[in-house]
Each structure stands twice: as C-alpha cells, then as structure tokens.
C-alpha cells in the first residue's frame, strides 16, 4: 500500500479495509462491502494513479447497488473531467436518493463545470434556505470545498464567510487554503500558525505554512517550516520539494540539488524534477551533467505541461554553454509548434547568437522579435538585458536611457538592470539614482537583480541606506 499523505488513506482503518478488499479480489471471493467503502477504495486507487483498479472498484459498487449515491458521484465527476456534460446529467438521474445532499452538490458541480458560476451559486443559495439549521455549517463547508476543487476561490471565500465564528480545524484549514489561493499569503500564514499551535505534529500544516511563506518570498522561513514537515515525515515528497525550491531561490544550488534528487526518488518520472536538477547543475557550471537531466526532462515533458517551454529554454542555455550552437538553435526551432510566446523565443535566439559572437544574426533575431511584438516594452527590456548579460555595457546604457523615454513614467520594470549597468560602468551618482527608483518601483525585481551587491538576506528597503554609507567610506 502506498503512502499518500492523506490522513484517511494512511490510517489503519483504511489499510485494513483495502487489505480485505484486495484479498477478496485476488482469491476470487465475493466482495461484501457497502458502496461508500468501495468508493473510498476507488478514490484511493485513483489518487495513486491506478485508474483501472479504481474503475473496477466502482463497477463492483454499482453491481451491488446500481442507484447508490457515492459511486455514481464518482462516475459523474469522471464524466465532467472528460467534459461529457450529457453523460454526467444522465448519471445524476440514476441516483435514487434525491434528498441526499450529494445530489444537490452534483447539480451545482455540473453547472460549475460548464462555467455557469452565478447560476450554480443561485441554485446553492436557494438550496441553503431549505437546509436544517443544524446542518448549516456542514453545508457551507461542503459548498466551499466544491468551489475550491474547481478553483473558484472568491466564491469559496464568500461561502466560508457565511459561517462566522467557526473555530474547527477543518474550517480554519479551508480558510487558510482559500487565503493562499487568493494571494493573501500573510493571512494564510497566520491561520496555519494558529492550527500548528494546537497541532504541532501535522506535516500537512507545516507544508501549507511553508508554501505560504515561499509565495510571500520569505524563503528562509519557508525552508525552516519544510524542515519541520520533513522531521515529522522524511518521506513526504511535498516538503522535500518545498525545501528544494526555497534553497533554489536563495541560490544555494548544491543543497537544492540534493533535495530535488530526494524528491525525484519518491516521485520518479516527472519533467519538473529532472528540469530543476538540470538547472541547478547548469548554475553550478556542470554543463554535461546538466544536459543529461535536461534531455530526460525533454523526453518526459508533454504538450500542456507548465514546464515544457522552460525545458527547451534551459536546453538552449546548456547547449550554448557547451558551444553547441546548432543544437541550441534546433531546440528553439522545436518550439515553433508549441503554444508559447514566439517573440520571446526569438529574443532567446538573439541572446544565444550574441553569446556565440554572431552579432549580425543576433541583430536580425532581435528585430524579428520587436516587429512580431509590435515593440512590446517587455520584449524590448529582454533584449536590453541580453545586451547587458553579454557585456555590451555602453550599448545597454544607451538603450536603457532611450527605453525609459519610450515607456514613460508609469513603467516600473527595468530600473534594477539600469542601476546594475551604471554600477559596472562606474557611474556612481546615476547608480544611486536608479537604485532608488528600482527599490521604490519594483522591490521584487531589485531583490532578484541587485542582491549580489548587498549582504545576504538584506531587504530591498535597506539597499539605498546601505549603499549610501558604503560609497561614503
């Protein structure tokens, strides 16, 4: 039995249930279980990716009780995943107990799956009016959970707010996750800290806190929280990944690599872990080792993967570092059939050509990107940064001065790069001017671009004061 991180699936109760089921199936005995237990088993198999075994368990449940709610709900959600609304509606009508709350929830889910959010919400509010007062809290949590599952977090928050004063761990955890998904990372951290005060041995809560801290760019605290989760469960893949990501953001690539490797041992065969190992090795200057992992990532990636484009981009950088220009260009060419920003890929083409001293060819690629993007400020900025990275400092300085005249006073990106360019050119007064602009306009960019000039861990808000004193001495 695989460990899942789910409290129920990892419990002794479920372990015994699964063992009884598998023994009956393997020995050809009749499976004498109720529909809810068989659906739980199907959910477990689905969770670990054993979809055929999941379907078998559901069919056994329906063979014992064709109108049972839980297995039909399972099949309705399968149909919705496959965007088969008609099938979902037909399965819904097979539910015998029309008074079961799940019947109403499924009606709403079918509407939500069709993006009829307001219609679904009106239906749920109308149904809420008829709910027994003793069941208000359960109904609110169930509806909020449905919205969370479908990524409609504003509605989830609205429903949770219909239950003021609920101090249960379930309610708080749900609110903490909704706050996270709405981008309210401080509130999410506060809630999970409250939960940890009462249950300090929950790896789930430590992971949630670590993720909120990571998104709030508090990478040191995120690493610490993930370490607590790892101490509780050294085989928890999520906490290993969170720690790896935190170390990566702090440019500690050697340690990050170790944790990406541990993560991959637990979760093999995914493009992300191979990609991140490759990137860490690339930053460590181990180009041949990096290439091995990135080639594996390329084989594992797929259309629609959120990491597909980055795999090709990092392959381009690695081939370029190995002075294998033809292979770098071939990787860029592979992206022409992928749904992505092709102007950005032309900027990358120009960057690699420039890196390999193909100045005229790089100029043509940059011109193509500018024309294709209708002189997008984002594309122009990427080109200027490429010039900086390739040590064309005077050209970078001149183009930045022109760039900020074009984009106007309300454009907040790029000042950190101009400040860095001025630093390299020895233009101290202008460096201080643009450092101040960078910190005021875009502190996140300032942290990423300028951190190397300041003591480790210093906040961008302190950059100007520190550098003023440093330049005086």
mmCIF file with all atom_site columns, C-alpha atoms in Angstrom, residues 394 396-398 400-402 404 414-438 450 464 467 471:
data_model
loop_
_atom_site.group_PDB
_atom_site.id
_atom_site.type_symbol
_atom_site.label_atom_id
_atom_site.label_alt_id
_atom_site.label_comp_id
_atom_site.label_asym_id
_atom_site.label_entity_id
_atom_site.label_seq_id
_atom_site.pdbx_PDB_ins_code
_atom_site.Cartn_x
_atom_site.Cartn_y
_atom_site.Cartn_z
_atom_site.occupancy
_atom_site.B_iso_or_equiv
_atom_site.pdbx_formal_charge
_atom_site.auth_seq_id
_atom_site.auth_comp_id
_atom_site.auth_asym_id
_atom_site.auth_atom_id
_atom_site.pdbx_PDB_model_num
ATOM 1  C CA . UNK A 1 394 ? 27.739 51.016 -23.317 1.00 0.00 ? 394 UNK A CA 1
ATOM 2  C CA . UNK A 1 396 ? 22.935 48.653 -22.691 1.00 0.00 ? 396 UNK A CA 1
ATOM 3  C CA . UNK A 1 397 ? 23.254 52.048 -21.011 1.00 0.00 ? 397 UNK A CA 1
ATOM 4  C CA . UNK A 1 398 ? 22.314 53.950 -24.176 1.00 0.00 ? 398 UNK A CA 1
ATOM 5  C CA . UNK A 1 400 ? 18.027 51.925 -21.370 1.00 0.00 ? 400 UNK A CA 1
ATOM 6  C CA . UNK A 1 401 ? 18.061 55.714 -21.491 1.00 0.00 ? 401 UNK A CA 1
ATOM 7  C CA . UNK A 1 402 ? 16.055 55.569 -24.716 1.00 0.00 ? 402 UNK A CA 1
ATOM 8  C CA . UNK A 1 404 ? 12.561 54.759 -20.379 1.00 0.00 ? 404 UNK A CA 1
ATOM 9  C CA . UNK A 1 414 ? 13.975 47.525 -15.654 1.00 0.00 ? 414 UNK A CA 1
ATOM 10 C CA . UNK A 1 415 ? 15.361 50.136 -13.256 1.00 0.00 ? 415 UNK A CA 1
ATOM 11 C CA . UNK A 1 416 ? 17.304 47.487 -11.343 1.00 0.00 ? 416 UNK A CA 1
ATOM 12 C CA . UNK A 1 417 ? 19.106 46.436 -14.516 1.00 0.00 ? 417 UNK A CA 1
ATOM 13 C CA . UNK A 1 418 ? 19.946 50.034 -15.381 1.00 0.00 ? 418 UNK A CA 1
ATOM 14 C CA . UNK A 1 419 ? 21.271 50.559 -11.860 1.00 0.00 ? 419 UNK A CA 1
ATOM 15 C CA . UNK A 1 420 ? 23.466 47.459 -12.220 1.00 0.00 ? 420 UNK A CA 1
ATOM 16 C CA . UNK A 1 421 ? 24.726 48.665 -15.578 1.00 0.00 ? 421 UNK A CA 1
ATOM 17 C CA . UNK A 1 422 ? 25.640 52.039 -14.054 1.00 0.00 ? 422 UNK A CA 1
ATOM 18 C CA . UNK A 1 423 ? 27.451 50.235 -11.221 1.00 0.00 ? 423 UNK A CA 1
ATOM 19 C CA . UNK A 1 424 ? 29.530 48.269 -13.736 1.00 0.00 ? 424 UNK A CA 1
ATOM 20 C CA . UNK A 1 425 ? 30.292 51.447 -15.691 1.00 0.00 ? 425 UNK A CA 1
ATOM 21 C CA . UNK A 1 426 ? 31.398 53.258 -12.542 1.00 0.00 ? 426 UNK A CA 1
ATOM 22 C CA . UNK A 1 427 ? 28.609 55.854 -12.778 1.00 0.00 ? 427 UNK A CA 1
ATOM 23 C CA . UNK A 1 428 ? 28.072 56.139 -9.007  1.00 0.00 ? 428 UNK A CA 1
ATOM 24 C CA . UNK A 1 429 ? 25.667 59.080 -8.998  1.00 0.00 ? 429 UNK A CA 1
ATOM 25 C CA . UNK A 1 430 ? 23.446 57.531 -11.644 1.00 0.00 ? 430 UNK A CA 1
ATOM 26 C CA . UNK A 1 431 ? 23.674 54.162 -9.896  1.00 0.00 ? 431 UNK A CA 1
ATOM 27 C CA . UNK A 1 432 ? 22.242 55.714 -6.716  1.00 0.00 ? 432 UNK A CA 1
ATOM 28 C CA . UNK A 1 433 ? 19.521 57.490 -8.681  1.00 0.00 ? 433 UNK A CA 1
ATOM 29 C CA . UNK A 1 434 ? 18.344 54.307 -10.395 1.00 0.00 ? 434 UNK A CA 1
ATOM 30 C CA . UNK A 1 435 ? 18.826 52.190 -7.264  1.00 0.00 ? 435 UNK A CA 1
ATOM 31 C CA . UNK A 1 436 ? 16.337 54.459 -5.512  1.00 0.00 ? 436 UNK A CA 1
ATOM 32 C CA . UNK A 1 437 ? 13.934 54.142 -8.459  1.00 0.00 ? 437 UNK A CA 1
ATOM 33 C CA . UNK A 1 438 ? 14.327 50.354 -8.508  1.00 0.00 ? 438 UNK A CA 1
ATOM 34 C CA . UNK A 1 450 ? 20.784 43.560 -7.203  1.00 0.00 ? 450 UNK A CA 1
ATOM 35 C CA . UNK A 1 464 ? 19.721 52.760 -0.503  1.00 0.00 ? 464 UNK A CA 1
ATOM 36 C CA . UNK A 1 467 ? 24.877 51.752 -0.354  1.00 0.00 ? 467 UNK A CA 1
ATOM 37 C CA . UNK A 1 471 ? 30.020 54.765 -1.064  1.00 0.00 ? 471 UNK A CA 1
#
